[in-house]
mmCIF file of C-alpha atoms and ligand atoms in Angstrom:
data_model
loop_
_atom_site.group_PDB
_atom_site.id
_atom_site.type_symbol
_atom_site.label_atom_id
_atom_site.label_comp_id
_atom_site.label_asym_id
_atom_site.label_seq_id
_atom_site.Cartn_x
_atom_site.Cartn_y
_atom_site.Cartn_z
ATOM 1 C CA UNK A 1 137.010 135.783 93.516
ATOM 2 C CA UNK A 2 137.777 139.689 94.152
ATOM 3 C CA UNK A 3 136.478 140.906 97.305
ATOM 4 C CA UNK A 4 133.023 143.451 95.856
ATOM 5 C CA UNK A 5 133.617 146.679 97.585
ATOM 6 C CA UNK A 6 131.007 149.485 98.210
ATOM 7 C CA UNK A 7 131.959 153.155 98.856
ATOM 8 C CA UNK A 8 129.361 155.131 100.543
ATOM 9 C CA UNK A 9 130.010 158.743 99.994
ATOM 10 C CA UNK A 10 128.360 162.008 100.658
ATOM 11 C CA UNK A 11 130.727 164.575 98.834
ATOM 12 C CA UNK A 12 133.144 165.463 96.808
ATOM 13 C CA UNK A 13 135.002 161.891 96.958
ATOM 14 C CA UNK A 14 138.455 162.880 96.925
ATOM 15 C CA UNK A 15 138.852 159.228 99.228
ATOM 16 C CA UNK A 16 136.463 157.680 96.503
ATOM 17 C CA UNK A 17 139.013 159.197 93.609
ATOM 18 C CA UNK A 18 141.711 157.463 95.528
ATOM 19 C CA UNK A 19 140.936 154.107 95.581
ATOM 20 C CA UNK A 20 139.716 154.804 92.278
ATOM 21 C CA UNK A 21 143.454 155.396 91.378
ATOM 22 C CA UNK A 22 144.794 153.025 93.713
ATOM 23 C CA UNK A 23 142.301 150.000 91.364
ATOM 24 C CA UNK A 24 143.741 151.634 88.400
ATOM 25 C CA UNK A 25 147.319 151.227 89.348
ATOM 26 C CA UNK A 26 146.523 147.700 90.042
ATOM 27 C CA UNK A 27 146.736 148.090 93.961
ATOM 28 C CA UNK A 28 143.744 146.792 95.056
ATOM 29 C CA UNK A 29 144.534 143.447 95.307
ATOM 30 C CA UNK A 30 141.826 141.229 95.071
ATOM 31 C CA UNK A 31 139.604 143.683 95.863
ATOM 32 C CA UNK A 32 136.842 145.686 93.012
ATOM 33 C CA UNK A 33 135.012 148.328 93.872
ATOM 34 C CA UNK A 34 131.616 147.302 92.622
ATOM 35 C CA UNK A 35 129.302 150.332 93.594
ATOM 36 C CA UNK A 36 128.995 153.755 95.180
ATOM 37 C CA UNK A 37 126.169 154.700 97.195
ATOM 38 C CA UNK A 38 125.935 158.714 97.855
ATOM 39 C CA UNK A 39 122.934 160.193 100.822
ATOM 40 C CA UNK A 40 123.072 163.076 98.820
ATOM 41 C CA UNK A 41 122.184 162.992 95.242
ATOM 42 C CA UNK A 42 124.178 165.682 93.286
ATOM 43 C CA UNK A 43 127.271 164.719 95.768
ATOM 44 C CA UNK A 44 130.272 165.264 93.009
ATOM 45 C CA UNK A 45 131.635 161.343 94.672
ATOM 46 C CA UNK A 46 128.595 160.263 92.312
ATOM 47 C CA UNK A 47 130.341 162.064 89.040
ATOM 48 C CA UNK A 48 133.557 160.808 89.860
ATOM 49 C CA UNK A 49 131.952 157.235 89.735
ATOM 50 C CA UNK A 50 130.021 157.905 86.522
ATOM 51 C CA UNK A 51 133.198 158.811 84.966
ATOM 52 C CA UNK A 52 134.924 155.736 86.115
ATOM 53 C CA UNK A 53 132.321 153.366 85.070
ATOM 54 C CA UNK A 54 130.944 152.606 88.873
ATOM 55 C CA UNK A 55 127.735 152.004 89.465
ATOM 56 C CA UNK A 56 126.160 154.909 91.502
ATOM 57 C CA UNK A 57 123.097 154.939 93.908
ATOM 58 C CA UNK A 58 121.148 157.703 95.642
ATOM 59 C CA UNK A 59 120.025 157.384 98.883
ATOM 60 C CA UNK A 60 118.823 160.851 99.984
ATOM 61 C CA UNK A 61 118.704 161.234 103.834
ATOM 62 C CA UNK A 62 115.628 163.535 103.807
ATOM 63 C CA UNK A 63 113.199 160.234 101.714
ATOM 64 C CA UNK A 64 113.846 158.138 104.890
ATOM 65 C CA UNK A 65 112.056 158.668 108.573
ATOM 66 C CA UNK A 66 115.031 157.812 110.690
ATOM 67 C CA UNK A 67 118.465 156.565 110.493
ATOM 68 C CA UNK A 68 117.435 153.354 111.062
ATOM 69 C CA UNK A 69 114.948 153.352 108.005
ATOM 70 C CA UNK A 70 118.110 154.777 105.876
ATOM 71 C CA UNK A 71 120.295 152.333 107.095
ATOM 72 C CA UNK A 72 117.917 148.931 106.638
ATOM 73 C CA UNK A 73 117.546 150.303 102.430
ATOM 74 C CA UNK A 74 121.541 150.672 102.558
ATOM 75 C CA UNK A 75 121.835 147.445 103.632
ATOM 76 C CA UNK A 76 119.447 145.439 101.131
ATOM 77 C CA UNK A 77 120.981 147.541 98.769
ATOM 78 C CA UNK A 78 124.221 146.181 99.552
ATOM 79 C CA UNK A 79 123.160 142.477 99.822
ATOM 80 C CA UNK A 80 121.191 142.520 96.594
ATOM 81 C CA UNK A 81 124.662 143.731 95.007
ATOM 82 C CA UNK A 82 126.522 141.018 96.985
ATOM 83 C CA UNK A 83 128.812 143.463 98.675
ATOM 84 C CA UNK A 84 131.695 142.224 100.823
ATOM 85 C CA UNK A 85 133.343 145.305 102.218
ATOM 86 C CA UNK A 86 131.669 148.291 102.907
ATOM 87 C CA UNK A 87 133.950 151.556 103.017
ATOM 88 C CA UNK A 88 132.864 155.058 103.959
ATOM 89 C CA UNK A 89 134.385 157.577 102.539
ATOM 90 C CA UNK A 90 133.268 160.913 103.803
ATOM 91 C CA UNK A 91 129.672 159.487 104.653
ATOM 92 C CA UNK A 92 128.139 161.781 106.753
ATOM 93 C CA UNK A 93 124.977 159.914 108.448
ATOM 94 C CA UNK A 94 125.467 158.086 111.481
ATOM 95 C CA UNK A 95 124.204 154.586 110.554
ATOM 96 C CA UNK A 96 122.495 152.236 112.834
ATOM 97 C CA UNK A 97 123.634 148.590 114.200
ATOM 98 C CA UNK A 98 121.690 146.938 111.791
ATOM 99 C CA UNK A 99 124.517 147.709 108.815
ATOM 100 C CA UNK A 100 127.147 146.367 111.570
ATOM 101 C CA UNK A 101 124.901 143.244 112.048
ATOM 102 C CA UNK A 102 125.088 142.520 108.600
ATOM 103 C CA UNK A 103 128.816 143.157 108.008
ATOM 104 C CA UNK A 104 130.547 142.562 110.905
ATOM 105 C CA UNK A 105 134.102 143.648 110.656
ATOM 106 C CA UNK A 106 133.585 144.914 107.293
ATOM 107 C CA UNK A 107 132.936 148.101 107.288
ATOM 108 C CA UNK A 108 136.079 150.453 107.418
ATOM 109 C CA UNK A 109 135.802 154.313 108.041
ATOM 110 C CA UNK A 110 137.983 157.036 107.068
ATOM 111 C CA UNK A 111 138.700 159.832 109.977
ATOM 112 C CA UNK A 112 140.619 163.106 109.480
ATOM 113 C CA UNK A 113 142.010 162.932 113.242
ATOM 114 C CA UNK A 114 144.590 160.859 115.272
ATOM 115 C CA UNK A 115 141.416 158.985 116.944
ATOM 116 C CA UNK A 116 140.315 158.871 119.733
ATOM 117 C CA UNK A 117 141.115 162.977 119.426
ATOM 118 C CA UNK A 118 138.758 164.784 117.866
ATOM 119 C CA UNK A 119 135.898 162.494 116.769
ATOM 120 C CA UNK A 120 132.613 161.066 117.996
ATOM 121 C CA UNK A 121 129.491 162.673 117.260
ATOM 122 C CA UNK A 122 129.347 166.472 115.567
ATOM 123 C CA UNK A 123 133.512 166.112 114.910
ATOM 124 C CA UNK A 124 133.358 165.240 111.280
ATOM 125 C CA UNK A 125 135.046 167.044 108.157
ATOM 126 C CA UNK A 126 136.583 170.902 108.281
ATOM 127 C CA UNK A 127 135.258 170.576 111.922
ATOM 128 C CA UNK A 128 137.951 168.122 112.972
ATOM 129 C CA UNK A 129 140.370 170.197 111.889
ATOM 130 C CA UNK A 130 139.230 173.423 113.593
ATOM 131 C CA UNK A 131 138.974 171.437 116.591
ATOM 132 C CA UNK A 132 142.720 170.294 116.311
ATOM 133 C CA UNK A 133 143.761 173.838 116.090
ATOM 134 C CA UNK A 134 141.571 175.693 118.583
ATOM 135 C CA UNK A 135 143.484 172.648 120.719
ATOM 136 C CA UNK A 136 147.112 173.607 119.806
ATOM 137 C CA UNK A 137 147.811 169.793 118.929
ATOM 138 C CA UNK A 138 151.296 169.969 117.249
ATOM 139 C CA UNK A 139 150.491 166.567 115.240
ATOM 140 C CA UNK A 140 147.060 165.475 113.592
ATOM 141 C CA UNK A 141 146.543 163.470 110.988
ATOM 142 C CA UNK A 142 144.094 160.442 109.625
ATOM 143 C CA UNK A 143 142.916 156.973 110.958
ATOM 144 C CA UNK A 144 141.295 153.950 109.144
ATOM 145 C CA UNK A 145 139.237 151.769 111.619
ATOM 146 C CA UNK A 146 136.615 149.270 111.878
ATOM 147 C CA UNK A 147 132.799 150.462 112.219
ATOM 148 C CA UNK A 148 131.181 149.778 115.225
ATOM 149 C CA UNK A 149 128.129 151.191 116.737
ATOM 150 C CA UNK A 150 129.705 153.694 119.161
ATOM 151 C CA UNK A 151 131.116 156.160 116.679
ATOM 152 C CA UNK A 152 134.289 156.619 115.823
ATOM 153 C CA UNK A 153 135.043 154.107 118.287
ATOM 154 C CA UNK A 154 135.751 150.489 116.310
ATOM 155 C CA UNK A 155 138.940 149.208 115.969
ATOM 156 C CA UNK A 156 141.851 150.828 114.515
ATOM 157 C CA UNK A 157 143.538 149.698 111.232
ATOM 158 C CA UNK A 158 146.080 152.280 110.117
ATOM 159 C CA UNK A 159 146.841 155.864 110.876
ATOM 160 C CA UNK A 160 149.333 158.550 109.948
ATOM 161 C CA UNK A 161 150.509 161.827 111.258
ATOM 162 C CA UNK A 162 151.673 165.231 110.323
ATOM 163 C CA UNK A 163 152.928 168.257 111.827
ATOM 164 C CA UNK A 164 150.962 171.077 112.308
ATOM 165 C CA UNK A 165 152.324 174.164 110.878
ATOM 166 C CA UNK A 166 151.785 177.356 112.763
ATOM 167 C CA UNK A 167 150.272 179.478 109.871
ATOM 168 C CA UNK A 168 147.626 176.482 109.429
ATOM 169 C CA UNK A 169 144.167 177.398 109.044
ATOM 170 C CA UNK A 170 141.827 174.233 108.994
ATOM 171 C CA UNK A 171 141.705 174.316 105.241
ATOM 172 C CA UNK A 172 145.071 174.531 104.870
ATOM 173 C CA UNK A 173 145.350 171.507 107.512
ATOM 174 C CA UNK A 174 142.657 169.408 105.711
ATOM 175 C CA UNK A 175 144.534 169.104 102.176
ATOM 176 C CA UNK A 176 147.625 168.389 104.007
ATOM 177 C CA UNK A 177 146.042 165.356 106.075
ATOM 178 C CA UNK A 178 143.768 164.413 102.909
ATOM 179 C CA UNK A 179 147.308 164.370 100.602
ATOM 180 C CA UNK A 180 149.575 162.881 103.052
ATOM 181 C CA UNK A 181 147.491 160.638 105.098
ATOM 182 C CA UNK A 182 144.077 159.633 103.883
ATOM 183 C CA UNK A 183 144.621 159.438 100.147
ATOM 184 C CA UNK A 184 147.442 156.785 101.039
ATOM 185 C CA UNK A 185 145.950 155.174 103.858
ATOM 186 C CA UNK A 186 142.482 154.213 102.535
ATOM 187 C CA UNK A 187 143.790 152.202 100.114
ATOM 188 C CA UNK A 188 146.367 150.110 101.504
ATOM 189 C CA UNK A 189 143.844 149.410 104.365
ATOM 190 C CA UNK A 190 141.260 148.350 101.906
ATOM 191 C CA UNK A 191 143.944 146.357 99.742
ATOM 192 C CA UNK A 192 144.788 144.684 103.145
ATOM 193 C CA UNK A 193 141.146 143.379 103.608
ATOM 194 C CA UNK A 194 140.969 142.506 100.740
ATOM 195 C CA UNK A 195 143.687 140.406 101.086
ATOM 196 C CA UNK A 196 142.535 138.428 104.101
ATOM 197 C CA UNK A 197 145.339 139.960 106.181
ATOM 198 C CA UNK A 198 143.200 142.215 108.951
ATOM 199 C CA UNK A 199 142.794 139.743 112.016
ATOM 200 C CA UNK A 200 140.741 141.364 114.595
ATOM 201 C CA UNK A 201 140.594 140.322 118.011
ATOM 202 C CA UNK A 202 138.521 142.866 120.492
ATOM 203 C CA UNK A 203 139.765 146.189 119.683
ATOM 204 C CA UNK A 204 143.275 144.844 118.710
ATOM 205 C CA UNK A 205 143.859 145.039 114.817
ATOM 206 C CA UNK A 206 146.994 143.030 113.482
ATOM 207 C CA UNK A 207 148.135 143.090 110.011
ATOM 208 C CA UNK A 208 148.956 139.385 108.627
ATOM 209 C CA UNK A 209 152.121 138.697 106.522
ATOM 210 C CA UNK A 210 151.341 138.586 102.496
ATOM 211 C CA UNK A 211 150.624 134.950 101.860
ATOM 212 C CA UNK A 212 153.151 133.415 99.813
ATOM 213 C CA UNK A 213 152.229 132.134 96.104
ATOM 214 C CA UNK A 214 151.851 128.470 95.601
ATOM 215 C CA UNK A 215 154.790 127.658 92.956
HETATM 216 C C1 GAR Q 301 137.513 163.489 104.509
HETATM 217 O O1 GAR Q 301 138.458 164.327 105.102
HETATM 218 C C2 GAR Q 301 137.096 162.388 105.471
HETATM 219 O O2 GAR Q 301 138.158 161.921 106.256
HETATM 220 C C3 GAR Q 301 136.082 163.113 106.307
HETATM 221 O O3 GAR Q 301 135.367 163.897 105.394
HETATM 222 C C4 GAR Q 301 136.193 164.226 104.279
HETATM 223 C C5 GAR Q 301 135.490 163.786 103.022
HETATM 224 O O4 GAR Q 301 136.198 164.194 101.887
HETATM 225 N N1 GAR Q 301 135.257 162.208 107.030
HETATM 226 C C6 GAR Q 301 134.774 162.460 108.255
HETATM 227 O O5 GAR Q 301 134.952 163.492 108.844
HETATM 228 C C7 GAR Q 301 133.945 161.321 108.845
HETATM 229 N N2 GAR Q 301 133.770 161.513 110.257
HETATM 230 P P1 GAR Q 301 136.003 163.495 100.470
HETATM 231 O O6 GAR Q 301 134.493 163.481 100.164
HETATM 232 O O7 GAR Q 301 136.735 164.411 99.542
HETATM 233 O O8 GAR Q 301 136.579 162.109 100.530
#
């Protein structure tokens, strides 16, 4: 049975577009991405599903009291559609324990830093990358990890660099981290769950050998 995958999303969903593409090709092995769920409801991510036959849901942030009120309709949202690996994708609401209680080790989060620089609360979108070049860093880039309740803090799956260029502004930085790292690196890390091949043991991540085909 294909792993059900939900994307949460809260904007444009150029990561949602590509695992989108990445299904398409075929390269989400054993794994279907069986709903999008967007805290903002004219978030573009929720077009880009429309147009590739994806369920969508709207869960607007300002309907629910607290986080943890937003977080407890996510999550019987995402049992009710029997959801087995929950990825955000540019989802910009901190979420409380309760989604990590219910999917432990499967929810994955996509970062536009070299974690643990610039994240944690307040570091999230252009504001990474402003941070990375108010710093001087001479590489940045993207990191896949698991969710845990300390944010940005769960353990790390995949990550890529770049160099910075000197004439970068944090626009100019974004695309090339969104192009060369995160549109490549969501994926495989999601294909890789999918396949049963993420073994994680405290905050170690190791990536298991493809199984072989029975004959
Ligand atoms: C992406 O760069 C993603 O890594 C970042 O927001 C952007 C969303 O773009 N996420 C965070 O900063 C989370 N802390 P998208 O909607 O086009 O995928």
């Amino acid at each position: 049975m294909p792993k059900r995958i939900a994307v949460l999303v809260s904007g444009g969903g150029t990561n949602l577009q590509a695992l989108i593409d990445a299904q398409d090709r075929g390269e989400l092995a054993n794994g279907e991405i069986a709903a999008v769920l967007s805290s903002t409801p004219n978030a573009y991510a929720l077009e880009r599903a429309r147009l590739a036959g994806i369920p969508g849901f709207s869960f607007p942030k300002s309907q629910y009291p607290t986080a943890q009120a937003l977080t407890a309709a996510l999550v019987d949202k995402l049992r009710e559609l029997r959801i087995d690996l929950v990825v955000l994708a540019g989802f910009m609401t901190i979420l409380t324990r309760e989604l990590f209680q219910a999917y432990e080790n499967a929810v994955i989060n996509i970062h536009p830093s070299l974690i643990p620089s610039f994240c944690g609360k307040g570091c999230y979108g252009l504001h990474v990358h402003e941070k990375a070049l108010e710093y001087g860093v001479k590489v940045s880039g993207a990191t896949v990890h698991f969710v845990t309740e300390e944010c940005d803090a769960g353990p790390i799956i995949l990550q890529k660099a770049v160099e910075v260029q000197p004439e970068d502004t944090p626009e100019i930085l974004q695309r090339r981290i969104m192009e060369q790292c995160e549109w490549k690196l969501l994926p495989q890390a999601v294909a890789l769950f999918c396949q049963d091949r993420l073994a994680v043991e405290g905050r170690i991540v190791t990536i298991l050998p493809p199984k072989t085909q029975a004959m």
